[in-house]
mmCIF file of C-alpha atoms in Angstrom:
data_model
loop_
_atom_site.group_PDB
_atom_site.id
_atom_site.type_symbol
_atom_site.label_atom_id
_atom_site.label_comp_id
_atom_site.label_asym_id
_atom_site.label_seq_id
_atom_site.Cartn_x
_atom_site.Cartn_y
_atom_site.Cartn_z
ATOM 1 C CA MET K 104 18.321 88.652 1.245
ATOM 2 C CA LYS K 105 16.205 85.543 1.708
ATOM 3 C CA LEU K 106 16.282 83.692 5.035
ATOM 4 C CA ASN K 107 14.759 80.334 5.846
ATOM 5 C CA PHE K 108 12.854 80.094 9.112
ATOM 6 C CA PHE K 109 10.615 77.786 11.074
ATOM 7 C CA LYS K 110 8.005 78.508 13.695
ATOM 8 C CA MET K 111 7.569 76.449 16.862
ATOM 9 C CA HIS K 112 5.624 76.842 20.051
ATOM 10 C CA ALA K 113 5.687 75.479 23.577
ATOM 11 C CA GLN K 114 2.233 75.752 25.173
ATOM 12 C CA GLY K 115 1.449 78.591 22.768
ATOM 13 C CA ASN K 116 4.609 80.555 23.591
ATOM 14 C CA ASP K 117 5.649 80.889 19.939
ATOM 15 C CA TYR K 118 8.831 82.085 18.278
ATOM 16 C CA ILE K 119 10.260 82.363 14.775
ATOM 17 C CA TYR K 120 13.569 80.499 14.515
ATOM 18 C CA PHE K 121 16.520 81.060 12.186
ATOM 19 C CA ASP K 122 19.158 78.329 11.851
ATOM 20 C CA LEU K 123 22.415 80.187 11.190
ATOM 21 C CA ILE K 124 24.792 77.361 12.134
ATOM 22 C CA ASP K 125 27.804 77.174 9.796
ATOM 23 C CA LYS K 126 26.730 80.449 8.209
ATOM 24 C CA PRO K 127 28.135 83.968 8.537
ATOM 25 C CA LEU K 128 25.905 86.141 10.690
ATOM 26 C CA PRO K 129 24.007 88.369 8.258
ATOM 27 C CA LYS K 130 24.228 92.114 8.732
ATOM 28 C CA ILE K 131 20.662 92.516 9.891
ATOM 29 C CA ASP K 132 19.137 94.693 12.590
ATOM 30 C CA PHE K 133 17.699 91.753 14.535
ATOM 31 C CA PRO K 134 15.829 93.844 17.140
ATOM 32 C CA LYS K 135 14.069 95.676 14.302
ATOM 33 C CA LEU K 136 13.389 92.359 12.549
ATOM 34 C CA ALA K 137 11.860 90.939 15.742
ATOM 35 C CA ILE K 138 9.459 93.864 15.993
ATOM 36 C CA LYS K 139 8.456 93.478 12.346
ATOM 37 C CA LEU K 140 7.986 89.702 12.231
ATOM 38 C CA SER K 141 6.269 89.433 15.621
ATOM 39 C CA ASN K 142 3.359 91.598 14.521
ATOM 40 C CA ARG K 143 0.340 89.285 14.476
ATOM 41 C CA ASN K 144 -1.694 91.490 12.143
ATOM 42 C CA PHE K 145 0.809 92.467 9.462
ATOM 43 C CA SER K 146 3.451 89.718 9.553
ATOM 44 C CA ILE K 147 4.058 86.131 10.663
ATOM 45 C CA GLY K 148 3.217 86.841 14.281
ATOM 46 C CA SER K 149 5.077 85.559 17.347
ATOM 47 C CA ASP K 150 6.346 86.370 20.819
ATOM 48 C CA GLY K 151 9.766 87.088 19.269
ATOM 49 C CA ILE K 152 12.550 85.612 17.154
ATOM 50 C CA VAL K 153 15.352 83.186 18.014
ATOM 51 C CA LEU K 154 18.744 82.819 16.333
ATOM 52 C CA ILE K 155 20.496 79.430 16.412
ATOM 53 C CA LEU K 156 24.216 80.056 16.052
ATOM 54 C CA ASP K 157 27.574 78.300 16.210
ATOM 55 C CA SER K 158 29.000 77.739 19.696
ATOM 56 C CA GLU K 159 32.468 76.827 20.920
ATOM 57 C CA THR K 160 31.137 75.326 24.160
ATOM 58 C CA SER K 161 27.808 73.668 23.239
ATOM 59 C CA ASN K 162 25.934 72.119 20.334
ATOM 60 C CA ALA K 163 24.692 75.590 19.438
ATOM 61 C CA LYS K 164 24.159 79.081 20.806
ATOM 62 C CA MET K 165 20.735 80.646 21.230
ATOM 63 C CA ARG K 166 19.943 84.351 21.070
ATOM 64 C CA MET K 167 16.375 85.525 21.458
ATOM 65 C CA PHE K 168 14.720 88.867 20.808
ATOM 66 C CA ASN K 169 11.332 89.732 22.258
ATOM 67 C CA ALA K 170 8.435 91.170 20.274
ATOM 68 C CA ASP K 171 9.518 94.695 21.254
ATOM 69 C CA GLY K 172 13.078 94.090 19.994
ATOM 70 C CA SER K 173 14.722 93.735 23.395
ATOM 71 C CA GLU K 174 17.130 90.827 23.826
ATOM 72 C CA GLY K 175 16.452 88.277 26.542
ATOM 73 C CA LYS K 176 19.087 86.269 28.367
ATOM 74 C CA MET K 177 16.894 83.204 28.818
ATOM 75 C CA CYS K 178 13.618 81.741 27.579
ATOM 76 C CA GLY K 179 12.564 78.303 28.775
ATOM 77 C CA SER K 180 10.047 77.786 25.968
ATOM 78 C CA ALA K 181 12.511 78.746 23.229
ATOM 79 C CA LEU K 182 15.254 76.664 24.829
ATOM 80 C CA ARG K 183 13.056 73.576 24.712
ATOM 81 C CA CYS K 184 12.179 74.197 21.061
ATOM 82 C CA VAL K 185 15.823 74.774 20.119
ATOM 83 C CA SER K 186 16.813 71.611 21.978
ATOM 84 C CA TYR K 187 14.275 69.572 20.035
ATOM 85 C CA TYR K 188 15.296 71.109 16.698
ATOM 86 C CA LEU K 189 18.968 70.367 17.357
ATOM 87 C CA SER K 190 18.146 66.822 18.427
ATOM 88 C CA GLN K 191 16.611 66.237 15.001
ATOM 89 C CA ARG K 192 19.429 68.000 13.181
ATOM 90 C CA LEU K 193 22.203 66.199 15.068
ATOM 91 C CA GLU K 194 20.346 62.921 15.723
ATOM 92 C CA LYS K 195 20.996 63.137 19.476
ATOM 93 C CA ASN K 196 18.564 63.015 22.379
ATOM 94 C CA LYS K 197 20.762 65.054 24.734
ATOM 95 C CA ILE K 198 21.589 68.598 23.688
ATOM 96 C CA THR K 199 23.574 71.457 25.205
ATOM 97 C CA VAL K 200 22.733 75.032 24.294
ATOM 98 C CA GLU K 201 24.735 78.161 25.045
ATOM 99 C CA THR K 202 22.632 81.100 26.244
ATOM 100 C CA LEU K 203 23.424 84.522 27.675
ATOM 101 C CA ALA K 204 22.537 83.006 31.066
ATOM 102 C CA GLY K 205 25.024 80.130 30.638
ATOM 103 C CA ASN K 206 25.059 76.676 29.069
ATOM 104 C CA ARG K 207 21.893 74.611 29.482
ATOM 105 C CA THR K 208 21.079 70.942 28.814
ATOM 106 C CA GLY K 209 18.002 69.498 27.116
ATOM 107 C CA LEU K 210 16.785 65.877 27.072
ATOM 108 C CA ILE K 211 14.357 64.936 24.309
ATOM 109 C CA LYS K 212 11.714 62.187 24.282
ATOM 110 C CA ASP K 213 10.199 61.767 20.816
ATOM 111 C CA GLU K 214 7.514 59.128 21.307
ATOM 112 C CA GLU K 215 3.772 59.589 20.766
ATOM 113 C CA GLU K 216 4.272 63.228 21.738
ATOM 114 C CA ILE K 217 7.433 65.297 21.661
ATOM 115 C CA SER K 218 8.536 66.137 25.204
ATOM 116 C CA VAL K 219 11.624 68.094 26.191
ATOM 117 C CA THR K 220 13.171 68.393 29.656
ATOM 118 C CA ILE K 221 15.638 71.199 30.262
ATOM 119 C CA ASP K 222 17.896 71.906 33.213
ATOM 120 C CA LEU K 223 17.506 75.606 33.942
ATOM 121 C CA GLY K 224 20.188 75.661 36.599
ATOM 122 C CA ILE K 225 19.938 77.085 40.093
ATOM 123 C CA PRO K 226 17.149 79.608 40.721
ATOM 124 C CA GLU K 227 17.607 82.204 43.422
ATOM 125 C CA PHE K 228 15.800 84.972 45.232
ATOM 126 C CA ILE K 229 17.014 88.348 43.970
ATOM 127 C CA GLN K 230 16.293 89.701 47.449
ATOM 128 C CA SER K 231 15.025 88.070 50.609
ATOM 129 C CA GLU K 232 12.195 90.517 51.306
ATOM 130 C CA ASN K 233 8.947 90.622 49.376
ATOM 131 C CA ILE K 234 7.939 93.883 47.741
ATOM 132 C CA THR K 235 4.468 95.332 47.187
ATOM 133 C CA ILE K 236 3.414 97.064 43.965
ATOM 134 C CA ASN K 237 -0.151 98.271 43.375
ATOM 135 C CA ASN K 238 -1.284 96.295 46.443
ATOM 136 C CA LEU K 239 0.210 93.054 45.091
ATOM 137 C CA GLU K 240 2.886 91.455 47.258
ATOM 138 C CA GLY K 241 5.477 89.479 45.338
ATOM 139 C CA SER K 242 8.857 87.770 45.475
ATOM 140 C CA LEU K 243 11.729 88.506 43.101
ATOM 141 C CA ILE K 244 13.245 85.381 41.521
ATOM 142 C CA SER K 245 16.077 84.982 38.994
ATOM 143 C CA LEU K 246 16.497 82.125 36.521
ATOM 144 C CA GLY K 247 18.881 84.056 34.298
ATOM 145 C CA ASN K 248 15.985 86.475 33.793
ATOM 146 C CA PRO K 249 14.052 88.302 36.536
ATOM 147 C CA HIS K 250 10.546 87.430 37.757
ATOM 148 C CA PHE K 251 8.006 89.017 40.088
ATOM 149 C CA VAL K 252 5.886 86.182 41.527
ATOM 150 C CA THR K 253 2.657 86.956 43.342
ATOM 151 C CA PHE K 254 0.277 84.359 44.856
ATOM 152 C CA LEU K 255 -3.453 85.112 44.782
ATOM 153 C CA GLU K 256 -6.676 83.437 45.909
ATOM 154 C CA SER K 257 -8.136 83.676 42.410
ATOM 155 C CA LEU K 258 -7.066 84.795 38.932
ATOM 156 C CA SER K 259 -9.325 87.071 36.919
ATOM 157 C CA GLU K 260 -9.298 86.509 33.169
ATOM 158 C CA ASN K 261 -7.388 89.697 32.334
ATOM 159 C CA ILE K 262 -5.229 90.108 35.414
ATOM 160 C CA ALA K 263 -1.983 89.812 33.440
ATOM 161 C CA LYS K 264 -3.179 92.309 30.830
ATOM 162 C CA TYR K 265 -4.025 94.998 33.362
ATOM 163 C CA GLN K 266 -1.641 94.380 36.263
ATOM 164 C CA GLY K 267 1.376 93.165 34.264
ATOM 165 C CA PRO K 268 2.417 96.507 32.748
ATOM 166 C CA ILE K 269 1.926 98.270 36.081
ATOM 167 C CA ILE K 270 4.529 95.998 37.689
ATOM 168 C CA ASP K 271 6.770 95.742 34.604
ATOM 169 C CA ASN K 272 7.459 99.450 34.837
ATOM 170 C CA PRO K 273 10.851 101.200 34.463
ATOM 171 C CA ALA K 274 10.042 103.175 37.601
ATOM 172 C CA PHE K 275 10.301 99.922 39.580
ATOM 173 C CA PHE K 276 12.498 97.784 37.310
ATOM 174 C CA PRO K 277 14.659 99.762 34.847
ATOM 175 C CA ASP K 278 15.458 96.613 32.842
ATOM 176 C CA GLY K 279 11.903 95.292 32.996
ATOM 177 C CA ILE K 280 10.611 92.158 34.701
ATOM 178 C CA ASN K 281 8.453 89.117 33.964
ATOM 179 C CA VAL K 282 5.350 88.806 36.128
ATOM 180 C CA GLU K 283 3.607 85.614 37.249
ATOM 181 C CA PHE K 284 0.167 85.666 38.865
ATOM 182 C CA VAL K 285 -0.225 82.357 40.692
ATOM 183 C CA LYS K 286 -3.148 80.416 42.146
ATOM 184 C CA VAL K 287 -2.383 77.304 44.209
ATOM 185 C CA ILE K 288 -4.673 74.364 43.372
ATOM 186 C CA ASN K 289 -2.949 71.863 45.663
ATOM 187 C CA LYS K 290 0.590 71.188 46.878
ATOM 188 C CA ASN K 291 1.542 69.689 43.497
ATOM 189 C CA GLU K 292 -0.412 71.900 41.112
ATOM 190 C CA ILE K 293 -0.710 75.610 40.349
ATOM 191 C CA GLU K 294 -2.305 77.840 37.747
ATOM 192 C CA ILE K 295 -0.445 80.883 36.452
ATOM 193 C CA LYS K 296 -1.037 83.792 34.123
ATOM 194 C CA VAL K 297 1.940 85.564 32.657
ATOM 195 C CA TRP K 298 3.111 88.985 31.597
ATOM 196 C CA GLU K 299 6.457 88.728 29.794
ATOM 197 C CA ARG K 300 8.732 91.733 29.600
ATOM 198 C CA GLY K 301 9.211 92.644 25.972
ATOM 199 C CA SER K 302 6.211 90.610 24.784
ATOM 200 C CA GLY K 303 3.277 91.374 27.095
ATOM 201 C CA VAL K 304 0.626 88.748 27.816
ATOM 202 C CA THR K 305 1.691 85.313 26.551
ATOM 203 C CA LEU K 306 0.007 81.922 26.655
ATOM 204 C CA ALA K 307 2.913 80.408 28.587
ATOM 205 C CA CYS K 308 6.345 81.122 30.034
ATOM 206 C CA GLY K 309 8.765 78.307 30.851
ATOM 207 C CA THR K 310 10.986 80.231 33.234
ATOM 208 C CA GLY K 311 7.871 81.800 34.741
ATOM 209 C CA ALA K 312 6.488 78.349 35.544
ATOM 210 C CA CYS K 313 9.799 77.510 37.209
ATOM 211 C CA ALA K 314 9.984 80.792 39.128
ATOM 212 C CA ALA K 315 6.460 80.332 40.513
ATOM 213 C CA SER K 316 7.131 76.701 41.465
ATOM 214 C CA PHE K 317 10.476 77.465 43.094
ATOM 215 C CA CYS K 318 8.968 80.315 45.085
ATOM 216 C CA GLY K 319 6.112 78.129 46.343
ATOM 217 C CA ILE K 320 8.469 75.294 47.299
ATOM 218 C CA LYS K 321 10.744 77.609 49.254
ATOM 219 C CA LYS K 322 7.771 79.171 51.035
ATOM 220 C CA GLY K 323 6.634 75.691 52.075
ATOM 221 C CA PHE K 324 3.257 75.318 50.408
ATOM 222 C CA LEU K 325 4.302 73.463 47.233
ATOM 223 C CA THR K 326 6.086 70.131 46.813
ATOM 224 C CA SER K 327 8.061 68.931 43.783
ATOM 225 C CA PRO K 328 7.058 67.797 41.177
ATOM 226 C CA ILE K 329 4.558 70.496 40.273
ATOM 227 C CA LYS K 330 2.082 70.623 37.411
ATOM 228 C CA VAL K 331 1.814 74.185 36.137
ATOM 229 C CA GLN K 332 -1.332 75.091 34.221
ATOM 230 C CA MET K 333 -1.104 78.035 31.826
ATOM 231 C CA PRO K 334 -3.573 79.342 29.230
ATOM 232 C CA GLY K 335 -1.626 77.571 26.460
ATOM 233 C CA GLY K 336 -1.172 74.240 28.226
ATOM 234 C CA SER K 337 0.630 72.624 31.135
ATOM 235 C CA VAL K 338 4.242 71.795 32.018
ATOM 236 C CA THR K 339 5.924 69.938 34.857
ATOM 237 C CA VAL K 340 8.531 71.531 37.110
ATOM 238 C CA GLU K 341 10.864 69.570 39.379
ATOM 239 C CA LEU K 342 13.414 70.805 41.889
ATOM 240 C CA LYS K 343 16.207 68.233 42.179
ATOM 241 C CA LYS K 344 18.782 69.154 44.807
ATOM 242 C CA SER K 345 19.499 72.769 43.825
ATOM 243 C CA ASN K 346 18.658 72.651 40.100
ATOM 244 C CA ILE K 347 15.249 73.199 38.565
ATOM 245 C CA PHE K 348 13.965 71.156 35.609
ATOM 246 C CA LEU K 349 11.192 72.034 33.171
ATOM 247 C CA THR K 350 9.363 69.401 31.095
ATOM 248 C CA GLY K 351 6.742 69.985 28.444
ATOM 249 C CA LYS K 352 5.608 69.390 24.899
ATOM 250 C CA VAL K 353 6.854 71.387 21.909
ATOM 251 C CA GLU K 354 5.419 71.561 18.409
ATOM 252 C CA HIS K 355 6.678 72.562 14.972
ATOM 253 C CA VAL K 356 4.080 74.822 13.343
ATOM 254 C CA PHE K 357 5.461 75.487 9.855
ATOM 255 C CA SER K 358 8.587 76.390 7.889
ATOM 256 C CA GLY K 359 9.135 79.004 5.214
ATOM 257 C CA SER K 360 11.420 81.653 3.808
ATOM 258 C CA ILE K 361 11.226 85.405 3.959
ATOM 259 C CA GLU K 362 12.844 88.234 2.051
ATOM 260 C CA ILE K 363 14.639 90.534 4.481
#
């Protein structure tokens, strides 16, 4: 079976996308396919794969599978890329996408650079108390997916590589957790490094940027809007009333077809 695909990234957080709208869902082991295609040495290489499907409630439905084959409920980077793709397909600048975390809205600006703003809904603290793991104190935040957010004075180059898997451990979090290591630059700017459950170290994480910003705002040392610097680039996060919005550039890398 041959499937068409395209690859996009948002600040280096890259996924392989399959447009399956108006098509029967092929009988494919998608978790296994995600593991295979995400391999950066022996395949296309990515942080996972994303299926774009028919939806009864939105312009389309998004399902995403991480590089280890696990399915995620939400991915801010993938949601922005899907929103842009649908805007081109449907010739609309406002898009709604169904996800496992609920329906989300994307607003596209296609000017000199392609910028997408998505409404990620209402973030919340999973619990009110901080927890400490391996001497790192962090807050637990949910944006449809869970995050451990820890604020530090400085960020070593490989902190996510070494500390991420210690925190993202079934002994602490049976379903896994995303981890954000955060350095405050000023009240409107932070730097983060990310460990994503199911993918490991990534160049960016949209929901991670939002989780870190929300946590800092609620703790009183950040003010919206916030510029979030990540190894793959920067995004802007805004908290408007109770909803959190993520804005950043997306880019189409290439398209192709693959025999499954």
